mmCIF file of C-alpha atoms in Angstrom:
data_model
loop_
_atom_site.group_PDB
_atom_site.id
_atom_site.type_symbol
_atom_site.label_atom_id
_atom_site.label_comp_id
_atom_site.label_asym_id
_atom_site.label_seq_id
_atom_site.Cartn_x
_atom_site.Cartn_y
_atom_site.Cartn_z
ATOM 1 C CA UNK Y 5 -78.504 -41.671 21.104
ATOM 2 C CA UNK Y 6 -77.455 -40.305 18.038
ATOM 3 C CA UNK Y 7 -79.114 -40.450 14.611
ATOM 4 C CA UNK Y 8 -75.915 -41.668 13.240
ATOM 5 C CA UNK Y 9 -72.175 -41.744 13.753
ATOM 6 C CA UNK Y 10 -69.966 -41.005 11.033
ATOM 7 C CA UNK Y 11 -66.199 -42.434 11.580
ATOM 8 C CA UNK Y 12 -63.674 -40.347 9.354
ATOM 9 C CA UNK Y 13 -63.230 -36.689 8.761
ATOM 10 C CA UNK Y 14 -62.497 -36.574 5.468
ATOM 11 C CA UNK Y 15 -64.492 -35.824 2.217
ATOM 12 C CA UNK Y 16 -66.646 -38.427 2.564
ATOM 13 C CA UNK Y 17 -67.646 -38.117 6.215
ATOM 14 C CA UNK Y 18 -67.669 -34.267 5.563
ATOM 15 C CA UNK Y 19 -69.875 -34.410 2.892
ATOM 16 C CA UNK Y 20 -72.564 -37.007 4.671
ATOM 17 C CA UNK Y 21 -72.745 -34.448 7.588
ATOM 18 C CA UNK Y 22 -73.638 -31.954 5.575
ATOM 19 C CA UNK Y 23 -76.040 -33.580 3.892
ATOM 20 C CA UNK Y 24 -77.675 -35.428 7.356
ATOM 21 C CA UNK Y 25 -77.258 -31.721 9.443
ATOM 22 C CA UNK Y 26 -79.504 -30.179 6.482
ATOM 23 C CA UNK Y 27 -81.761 -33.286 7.186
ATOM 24 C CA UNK Y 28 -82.116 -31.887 10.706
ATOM 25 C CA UNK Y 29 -80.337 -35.282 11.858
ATOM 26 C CA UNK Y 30 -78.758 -35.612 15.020
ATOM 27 C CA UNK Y 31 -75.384 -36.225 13.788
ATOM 28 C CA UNK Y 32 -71.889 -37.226 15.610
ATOM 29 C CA UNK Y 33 -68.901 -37.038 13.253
ATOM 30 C CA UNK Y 34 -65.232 -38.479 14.661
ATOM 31 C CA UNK Y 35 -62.830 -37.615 12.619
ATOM 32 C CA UNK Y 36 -59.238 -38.974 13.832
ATOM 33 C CA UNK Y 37 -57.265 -36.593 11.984
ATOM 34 C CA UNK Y 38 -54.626 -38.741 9.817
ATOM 35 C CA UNK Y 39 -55.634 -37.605 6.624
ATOM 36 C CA UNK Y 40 -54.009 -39.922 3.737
ATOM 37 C CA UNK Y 41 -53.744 -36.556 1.589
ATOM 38 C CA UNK Y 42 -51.567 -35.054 4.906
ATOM 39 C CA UNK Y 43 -48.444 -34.191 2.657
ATOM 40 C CA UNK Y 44 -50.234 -33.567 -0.587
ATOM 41 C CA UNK Y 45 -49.887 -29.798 -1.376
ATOM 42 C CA UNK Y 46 -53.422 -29.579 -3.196
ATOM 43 C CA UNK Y 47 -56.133 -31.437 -4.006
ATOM 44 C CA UNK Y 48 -56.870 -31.795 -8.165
ATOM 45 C CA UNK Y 49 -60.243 -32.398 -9.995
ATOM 46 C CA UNK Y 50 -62.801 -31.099 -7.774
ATOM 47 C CA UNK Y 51 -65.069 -28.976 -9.352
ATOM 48 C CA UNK Y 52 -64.678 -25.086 -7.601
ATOM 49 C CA UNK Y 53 -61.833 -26.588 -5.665
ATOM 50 C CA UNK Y 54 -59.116 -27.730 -8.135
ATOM 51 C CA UNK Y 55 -55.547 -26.738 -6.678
ATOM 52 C CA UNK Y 56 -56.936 -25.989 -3.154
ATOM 53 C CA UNK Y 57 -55.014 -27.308 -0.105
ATOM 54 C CA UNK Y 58 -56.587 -30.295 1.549
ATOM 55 C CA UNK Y 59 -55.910 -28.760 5.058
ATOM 56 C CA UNK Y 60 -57.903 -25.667 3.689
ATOM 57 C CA UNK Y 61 -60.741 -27.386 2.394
ATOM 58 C CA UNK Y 62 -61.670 -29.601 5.468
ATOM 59 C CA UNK Y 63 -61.324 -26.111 7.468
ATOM 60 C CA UNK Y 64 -63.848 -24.818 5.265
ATOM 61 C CA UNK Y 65 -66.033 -27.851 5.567
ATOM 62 C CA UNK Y 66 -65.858 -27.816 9.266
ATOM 63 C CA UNK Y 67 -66.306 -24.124 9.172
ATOM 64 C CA UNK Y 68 -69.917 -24.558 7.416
ATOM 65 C CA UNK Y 69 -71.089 -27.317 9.298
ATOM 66 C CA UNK Y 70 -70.914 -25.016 12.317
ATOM 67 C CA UNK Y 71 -74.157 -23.524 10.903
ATOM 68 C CA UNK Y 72 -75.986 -27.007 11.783
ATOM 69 C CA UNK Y 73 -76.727 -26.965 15.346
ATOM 70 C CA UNK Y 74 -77.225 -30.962 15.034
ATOM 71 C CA UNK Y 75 -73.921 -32.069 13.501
ATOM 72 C CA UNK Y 76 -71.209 -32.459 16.564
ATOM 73 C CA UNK Y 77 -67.384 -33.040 15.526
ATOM 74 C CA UNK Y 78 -65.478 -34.498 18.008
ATOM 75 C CA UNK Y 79 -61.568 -34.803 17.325
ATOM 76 C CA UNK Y 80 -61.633 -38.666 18.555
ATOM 77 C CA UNK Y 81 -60.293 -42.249 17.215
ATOM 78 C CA UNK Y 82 -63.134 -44.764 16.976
ATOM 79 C CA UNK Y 83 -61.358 -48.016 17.951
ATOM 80 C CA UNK Y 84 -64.164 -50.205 18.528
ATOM 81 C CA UNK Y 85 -67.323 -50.920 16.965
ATOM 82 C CA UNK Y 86 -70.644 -53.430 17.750
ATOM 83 C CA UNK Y 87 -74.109 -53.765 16.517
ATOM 84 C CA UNK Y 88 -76.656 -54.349 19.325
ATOM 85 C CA UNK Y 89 -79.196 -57.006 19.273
ATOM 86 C CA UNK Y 90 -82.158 -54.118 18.908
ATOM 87 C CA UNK Y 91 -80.222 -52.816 15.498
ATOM 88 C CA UNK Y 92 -78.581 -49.962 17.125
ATOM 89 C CA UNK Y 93 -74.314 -49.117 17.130
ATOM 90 C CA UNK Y 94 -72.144 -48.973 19.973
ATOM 91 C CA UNK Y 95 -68.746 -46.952 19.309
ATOM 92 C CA UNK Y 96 -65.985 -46.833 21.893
ATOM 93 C CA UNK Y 97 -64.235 -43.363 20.891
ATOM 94 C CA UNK Y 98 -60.604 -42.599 22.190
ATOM 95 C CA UNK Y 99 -59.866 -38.882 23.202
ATOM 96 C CA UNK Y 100 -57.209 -39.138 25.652
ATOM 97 C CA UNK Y 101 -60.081 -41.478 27.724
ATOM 98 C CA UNK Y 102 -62.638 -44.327 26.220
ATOM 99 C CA UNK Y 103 -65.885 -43.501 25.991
ATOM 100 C CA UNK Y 104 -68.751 -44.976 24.693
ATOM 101 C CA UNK Y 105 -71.448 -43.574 21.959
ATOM 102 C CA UNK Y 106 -74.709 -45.122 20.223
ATOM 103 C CA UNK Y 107 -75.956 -44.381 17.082
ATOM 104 C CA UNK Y 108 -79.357 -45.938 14.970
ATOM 105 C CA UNK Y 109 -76.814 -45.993 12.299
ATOM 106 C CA UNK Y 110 -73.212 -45.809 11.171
ATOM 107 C CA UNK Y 111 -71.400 -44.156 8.527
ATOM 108 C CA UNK Y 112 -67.827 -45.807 8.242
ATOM 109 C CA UNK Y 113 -65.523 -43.202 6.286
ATOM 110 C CA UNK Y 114 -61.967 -44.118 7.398
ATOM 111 C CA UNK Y 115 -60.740 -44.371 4.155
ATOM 112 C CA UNK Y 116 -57.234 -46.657 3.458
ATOM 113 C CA UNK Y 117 -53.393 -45.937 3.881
ATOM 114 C CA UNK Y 118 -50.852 -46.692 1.367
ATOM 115 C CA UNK Y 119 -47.880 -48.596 1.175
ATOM 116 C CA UNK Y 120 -44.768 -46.415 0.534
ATOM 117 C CA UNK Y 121 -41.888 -47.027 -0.690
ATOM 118 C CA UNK Y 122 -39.032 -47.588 1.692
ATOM 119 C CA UNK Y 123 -36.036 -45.771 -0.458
ATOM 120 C CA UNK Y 124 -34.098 -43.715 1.284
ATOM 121 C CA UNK Y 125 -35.193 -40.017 0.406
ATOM 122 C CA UNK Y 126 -38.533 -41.158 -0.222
ATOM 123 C CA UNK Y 127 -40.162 -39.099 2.464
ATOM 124 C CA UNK Y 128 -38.884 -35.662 1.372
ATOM 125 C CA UNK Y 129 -40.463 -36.012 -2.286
ATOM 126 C CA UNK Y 130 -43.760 -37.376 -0.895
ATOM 127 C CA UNK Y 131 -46.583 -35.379 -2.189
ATOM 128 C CA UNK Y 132 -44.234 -32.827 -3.614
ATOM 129 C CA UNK Y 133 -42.533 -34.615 -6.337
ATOM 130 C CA UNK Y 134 -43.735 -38.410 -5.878
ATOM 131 C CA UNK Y 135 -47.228 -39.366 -6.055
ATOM 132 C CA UNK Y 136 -49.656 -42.354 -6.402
ATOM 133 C CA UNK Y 137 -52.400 -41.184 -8.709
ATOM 134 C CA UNK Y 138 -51.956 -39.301 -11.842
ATOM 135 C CA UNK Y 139 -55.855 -38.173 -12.939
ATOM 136 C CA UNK Y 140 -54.418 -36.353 -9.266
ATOM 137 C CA UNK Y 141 -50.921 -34.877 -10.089
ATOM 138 C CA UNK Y 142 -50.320 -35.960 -13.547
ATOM 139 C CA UNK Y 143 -50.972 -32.179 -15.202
ATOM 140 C CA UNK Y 144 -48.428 -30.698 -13.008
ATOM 141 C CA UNK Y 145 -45.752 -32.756 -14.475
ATOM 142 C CA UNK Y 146 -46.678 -32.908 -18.239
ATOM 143 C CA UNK Y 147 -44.666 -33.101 -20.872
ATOM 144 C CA UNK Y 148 -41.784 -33.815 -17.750
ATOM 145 C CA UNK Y 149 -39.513 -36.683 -17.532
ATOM 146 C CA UNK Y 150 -41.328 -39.283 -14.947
ATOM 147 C CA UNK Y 151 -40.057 -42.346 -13.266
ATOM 148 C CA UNK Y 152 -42.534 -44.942 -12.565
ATOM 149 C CA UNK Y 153 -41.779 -46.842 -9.176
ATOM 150 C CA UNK Y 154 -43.057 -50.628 -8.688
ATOM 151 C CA UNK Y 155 -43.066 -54.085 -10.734
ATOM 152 C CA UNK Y 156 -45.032 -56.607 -12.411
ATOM 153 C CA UNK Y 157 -48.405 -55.954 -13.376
ATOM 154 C CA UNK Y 158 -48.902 -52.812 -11.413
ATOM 155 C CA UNK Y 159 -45.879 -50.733 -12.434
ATOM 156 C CA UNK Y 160 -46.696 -51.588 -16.160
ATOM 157 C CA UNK Y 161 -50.444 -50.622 -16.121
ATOM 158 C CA UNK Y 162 -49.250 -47.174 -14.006
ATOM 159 C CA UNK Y 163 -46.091 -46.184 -16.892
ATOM 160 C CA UNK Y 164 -49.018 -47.148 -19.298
ATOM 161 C CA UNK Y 165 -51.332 -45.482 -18.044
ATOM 162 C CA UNK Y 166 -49.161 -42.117 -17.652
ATOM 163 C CA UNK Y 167 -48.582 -41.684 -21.301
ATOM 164 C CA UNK Y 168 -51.482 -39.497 -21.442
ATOM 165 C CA UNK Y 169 -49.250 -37.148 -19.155
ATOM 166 C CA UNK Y 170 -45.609 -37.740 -20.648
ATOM 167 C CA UNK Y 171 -43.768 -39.495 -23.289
ATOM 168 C CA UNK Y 172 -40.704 -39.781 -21.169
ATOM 169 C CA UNK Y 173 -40.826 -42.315 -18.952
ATOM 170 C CA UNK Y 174 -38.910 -45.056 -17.434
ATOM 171 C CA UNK Y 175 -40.321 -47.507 -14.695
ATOM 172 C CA UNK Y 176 -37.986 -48.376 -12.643
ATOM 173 C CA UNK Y 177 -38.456 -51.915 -10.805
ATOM 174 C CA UNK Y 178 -36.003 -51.991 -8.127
ATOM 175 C CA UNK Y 179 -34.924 -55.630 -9.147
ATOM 176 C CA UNK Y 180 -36.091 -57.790 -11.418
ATOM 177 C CA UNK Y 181 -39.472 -56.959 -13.279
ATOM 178 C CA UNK Y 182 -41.327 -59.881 -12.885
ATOM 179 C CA UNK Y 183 -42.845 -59.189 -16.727
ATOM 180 C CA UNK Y 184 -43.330 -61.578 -19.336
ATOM 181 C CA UNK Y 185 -42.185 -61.147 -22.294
ATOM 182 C CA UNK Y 186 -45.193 -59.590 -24.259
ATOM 183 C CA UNK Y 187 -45.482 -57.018 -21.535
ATOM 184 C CA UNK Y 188 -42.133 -56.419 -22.004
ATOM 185 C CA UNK Y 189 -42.686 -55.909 -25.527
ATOM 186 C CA UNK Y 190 -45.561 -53.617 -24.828
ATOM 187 C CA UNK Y 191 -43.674 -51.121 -22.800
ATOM 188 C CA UNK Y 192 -40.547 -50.688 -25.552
ATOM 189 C CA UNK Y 193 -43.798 -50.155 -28.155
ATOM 190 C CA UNK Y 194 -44.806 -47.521 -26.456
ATOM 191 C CA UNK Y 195 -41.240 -45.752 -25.644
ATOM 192 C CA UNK Y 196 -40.985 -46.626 -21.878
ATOM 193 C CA UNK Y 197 -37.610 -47.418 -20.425
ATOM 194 C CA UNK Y 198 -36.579 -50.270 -17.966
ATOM 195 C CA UNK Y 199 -34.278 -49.709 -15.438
ATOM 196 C CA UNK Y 200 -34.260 -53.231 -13.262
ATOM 197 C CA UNK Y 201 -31.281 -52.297 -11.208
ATOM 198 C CA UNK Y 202 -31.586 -52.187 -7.524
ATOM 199 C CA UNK Y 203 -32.541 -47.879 -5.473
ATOM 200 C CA UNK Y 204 -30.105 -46.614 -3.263
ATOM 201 C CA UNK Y 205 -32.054 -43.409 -3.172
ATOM 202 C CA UNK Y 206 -34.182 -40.626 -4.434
ATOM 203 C CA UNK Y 207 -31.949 -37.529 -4.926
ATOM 204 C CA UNK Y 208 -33.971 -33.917 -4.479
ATOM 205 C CA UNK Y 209 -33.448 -30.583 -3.657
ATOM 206 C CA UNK Y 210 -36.239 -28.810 -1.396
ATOM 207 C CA UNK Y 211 -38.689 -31.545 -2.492
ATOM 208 C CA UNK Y 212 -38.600 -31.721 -5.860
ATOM 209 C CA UNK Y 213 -36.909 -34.891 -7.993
ATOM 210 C CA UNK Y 214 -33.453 -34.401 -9.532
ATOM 211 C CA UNK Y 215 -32.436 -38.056 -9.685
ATOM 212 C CA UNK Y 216 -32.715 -41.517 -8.780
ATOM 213 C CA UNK Y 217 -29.465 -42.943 -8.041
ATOM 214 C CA UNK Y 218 -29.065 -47.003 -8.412
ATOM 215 C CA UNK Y 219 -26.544 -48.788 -6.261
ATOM 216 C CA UNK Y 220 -24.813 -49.494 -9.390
ATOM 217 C CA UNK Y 221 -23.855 -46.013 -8.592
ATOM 218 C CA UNK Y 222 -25.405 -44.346 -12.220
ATOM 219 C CA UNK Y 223 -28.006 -41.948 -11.772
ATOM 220 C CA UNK Y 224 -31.565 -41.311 -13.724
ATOM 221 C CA UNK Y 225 -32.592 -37.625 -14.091
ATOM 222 C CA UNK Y 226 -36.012 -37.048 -13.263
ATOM 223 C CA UNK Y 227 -38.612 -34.679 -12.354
ATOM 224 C CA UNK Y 228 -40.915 -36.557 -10.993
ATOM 225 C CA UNK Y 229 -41.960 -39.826 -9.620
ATOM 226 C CA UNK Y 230 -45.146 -41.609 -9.370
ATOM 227 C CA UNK Y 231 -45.524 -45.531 -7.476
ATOM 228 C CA UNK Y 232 -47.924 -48.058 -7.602
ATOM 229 C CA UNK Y 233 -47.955 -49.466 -4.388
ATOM 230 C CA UNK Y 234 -50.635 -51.710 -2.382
ATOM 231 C CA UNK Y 235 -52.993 -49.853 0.086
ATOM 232 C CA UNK Y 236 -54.856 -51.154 3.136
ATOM 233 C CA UNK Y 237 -57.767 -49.905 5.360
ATOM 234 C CA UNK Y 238 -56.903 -47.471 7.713
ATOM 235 C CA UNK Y 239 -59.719 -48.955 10.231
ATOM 236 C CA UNK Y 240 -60.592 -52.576 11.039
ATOM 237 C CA UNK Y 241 -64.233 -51.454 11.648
ATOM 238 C CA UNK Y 242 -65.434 -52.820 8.718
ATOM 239 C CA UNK Y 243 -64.296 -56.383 9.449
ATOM 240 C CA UNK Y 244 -65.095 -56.225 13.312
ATOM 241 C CA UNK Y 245 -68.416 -55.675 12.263
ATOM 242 C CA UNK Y 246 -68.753 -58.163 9.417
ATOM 243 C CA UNK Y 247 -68.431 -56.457 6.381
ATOM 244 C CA UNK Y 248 -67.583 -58.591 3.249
ATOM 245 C CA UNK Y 249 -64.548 -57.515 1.866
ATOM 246 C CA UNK Y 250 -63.355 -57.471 -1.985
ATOM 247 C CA UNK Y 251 -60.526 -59.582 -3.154
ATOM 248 C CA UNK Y 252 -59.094 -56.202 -3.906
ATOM 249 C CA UNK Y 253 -59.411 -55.489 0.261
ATOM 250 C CA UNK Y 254 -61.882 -52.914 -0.412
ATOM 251 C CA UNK Y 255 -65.245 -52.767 1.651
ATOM 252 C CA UNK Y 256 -67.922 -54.642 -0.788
ATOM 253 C CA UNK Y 257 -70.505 -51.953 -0.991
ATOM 254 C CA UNK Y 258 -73.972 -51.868 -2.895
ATOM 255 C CA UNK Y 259 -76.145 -49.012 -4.333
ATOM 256 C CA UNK Y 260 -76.039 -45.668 -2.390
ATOM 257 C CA UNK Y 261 -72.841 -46.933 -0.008
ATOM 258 C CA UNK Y 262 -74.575 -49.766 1.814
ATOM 259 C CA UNK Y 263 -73.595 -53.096 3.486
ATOM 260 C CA UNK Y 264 -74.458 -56.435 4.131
ATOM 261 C CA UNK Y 265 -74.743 -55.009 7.819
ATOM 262 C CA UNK Y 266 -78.059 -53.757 8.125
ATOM 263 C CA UNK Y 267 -77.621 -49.856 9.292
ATOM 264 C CA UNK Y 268 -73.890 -49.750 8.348
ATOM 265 C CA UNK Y 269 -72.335 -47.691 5.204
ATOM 266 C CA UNK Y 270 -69.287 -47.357 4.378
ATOM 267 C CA UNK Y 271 -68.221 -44.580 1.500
ATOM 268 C CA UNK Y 272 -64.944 -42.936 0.305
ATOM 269 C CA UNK Y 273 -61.481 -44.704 -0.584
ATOM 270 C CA UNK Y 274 -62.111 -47.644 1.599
ATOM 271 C CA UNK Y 275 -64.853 -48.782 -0.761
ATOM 272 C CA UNK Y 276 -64.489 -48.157 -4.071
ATOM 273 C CA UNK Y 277 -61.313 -48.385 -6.707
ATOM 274 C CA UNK Y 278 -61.701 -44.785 -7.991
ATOM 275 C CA UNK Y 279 -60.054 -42.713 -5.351
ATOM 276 C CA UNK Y 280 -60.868 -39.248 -5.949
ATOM 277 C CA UNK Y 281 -61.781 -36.304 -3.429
ATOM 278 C CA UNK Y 282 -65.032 -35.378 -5.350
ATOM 279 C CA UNK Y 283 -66.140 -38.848 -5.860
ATOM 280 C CA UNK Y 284 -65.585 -39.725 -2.337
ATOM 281 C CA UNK Y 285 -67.541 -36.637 -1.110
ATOM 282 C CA UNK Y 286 -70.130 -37.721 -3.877
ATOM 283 C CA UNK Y 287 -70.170 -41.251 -2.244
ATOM 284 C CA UNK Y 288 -70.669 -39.282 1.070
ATOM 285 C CA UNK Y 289 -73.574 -37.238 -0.005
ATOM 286 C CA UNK Y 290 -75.314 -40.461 -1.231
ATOM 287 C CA UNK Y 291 -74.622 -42.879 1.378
ATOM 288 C CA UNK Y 292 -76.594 -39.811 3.444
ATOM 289 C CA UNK Y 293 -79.620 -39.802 1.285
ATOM 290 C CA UNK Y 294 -79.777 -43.187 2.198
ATOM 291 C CA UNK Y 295 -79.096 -42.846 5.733
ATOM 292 C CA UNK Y 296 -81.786 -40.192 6.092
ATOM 293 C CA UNK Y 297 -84.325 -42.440 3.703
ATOM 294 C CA UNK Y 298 -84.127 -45.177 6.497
ATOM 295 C CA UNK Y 299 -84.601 -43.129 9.175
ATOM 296 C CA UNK Y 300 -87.741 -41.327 7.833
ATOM 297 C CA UNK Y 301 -89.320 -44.705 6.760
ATOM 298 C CA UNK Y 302 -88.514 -45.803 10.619
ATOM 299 C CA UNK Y 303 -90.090 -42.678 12.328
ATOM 300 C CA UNK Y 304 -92.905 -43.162 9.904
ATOM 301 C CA UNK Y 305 -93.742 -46.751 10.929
#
């Protein structure tokens, strides 16, 4: 019986570890290893850490976790999930064999996966010259020409949204825009270009953006691209176990990460709107105050 099980590996569940191994908690953290930040070069806007690698900095983490002889991290998929009658978690963890692990609480950090998209050429620029968040990879492209990616509300808000970054933008919608008028009014106000005609492909060299070319056969010189694009949880956990969810599809979560599962928290991407590395670790740390808070009052009683 473990203290608690954390599912996820990445900021979030790294951060709660450390927090619960300093607690002297009996920790188990799985950790699947499908990072969404996999093809991101570095990670932006984390205090001490701006520019590092994310590979690098969940080394490190693991690295200093080592020094807590009662964190475990097992390199496992958690595809199953229960509360027991008593209170307690069950978690059936998949190695290369099932096995079966129980927890007094659980610590859901699986984070969500996004929905890319399918261009041709699209996977070579992927966290090299096309990206989904720019308070992540905006600086890096200042002043550049961008392309914005996506239609309707989303791709307006996102080429409004990056005119802190550039004033040379175009969103391009891949068809028709599916923007009223005013919107449409809104985006030549503030110098943003529509292109409406259908992708054949995102043109690059090594990575990095030279053009998108539209079946029309015309191409758009670019440096850069960023998308909006949906995302989804990475892990049905949350809804196996009864977790509200957000119209959004987020995890509804109250103060310091908690459920409306007794014993069950779930902090980073999969439960909040602002998806940044230091506030998911930040969501980590304080979904492990709480965790440890519970505990004490438990062993107390």
């Amino acid at each position: 019986m473990y203290d608690v099980i954390i599912v996820g590996g990445g900021p979030a569940g790294l951060s709660a570890a450390l927090i619960l191994g300093r607690c002297r908690r009996r920790v188990l953290l799985c950790d699947a290893r499908r990072p969404r930040n996999a093809a991101s070069r570095h990670l932006n806007g984390f205090l001490t850490r701006d520019g590092t690698p994310p590979a690098e900095m969940r080394r490190l983490a693991r690295e200093q976790l080592g020094a807590y002889d009662g964190v475990e991290i097992r390199n496992a998929e958690a595809t199953d999930a229960r509360r027991r009658p008593d209170g307690d978690f069950e978690i059936t963890l998949d190695s290369g064999g099932s096995r079966v692990e129980a927890s007094r609480k659980l610590l859901l950090a699986t984070g969500v996966v996004d929905a890319l998209p399918e261009v041709e050429g699209f996977a070579e620029i992927y966290g090299r010259s096309a990206f989904h968040c720019p308070y992540c990879d905006g600086w890096e492209h200042r002043n550049q020409p961008l392309a914005i990616h996506g239609h309707s509300e989303a791709g307006k808000a996102l080429a409004l949204e990056l005119t802190v970054w550039s004033r040379d933008l175009v969103l391009c919608t891949d068809g028709p825009a599916g923007l009223p008028p005013d919107d449409l009014d809104q985006l030549t106000r503030n110098g943003i270009g529509l292109r409406e005609e259908r992708i054949a492909r995102f043109e690059a060299r090594d990575g990095e953006l030279e053009c998108i070319r539209f079946e029309t056969g015309e191409a758009l010189s670019r440096r850069a691209l960023f998308f909006a694009s949906d995302d989804r949880q990475s892990s049905d956990l949350a809804q196996r176990l009864g977790c509200t969810l957000t119209r959004r599809g987020d995890v509804q979560t109250g103060r310091y990460e908690t459920t409306d599962v007794p014993g069950l928290y779930v902090a980073g991407d999969a439960s909040r709107r602002v998806q940044l590395t230091v506030v998911a670790a930040a969501e980590g740390a304080m979904a492990a105050f709480a965790i440890n808070t519970e505990l004490l009052k438990e062993d107390l009683r």
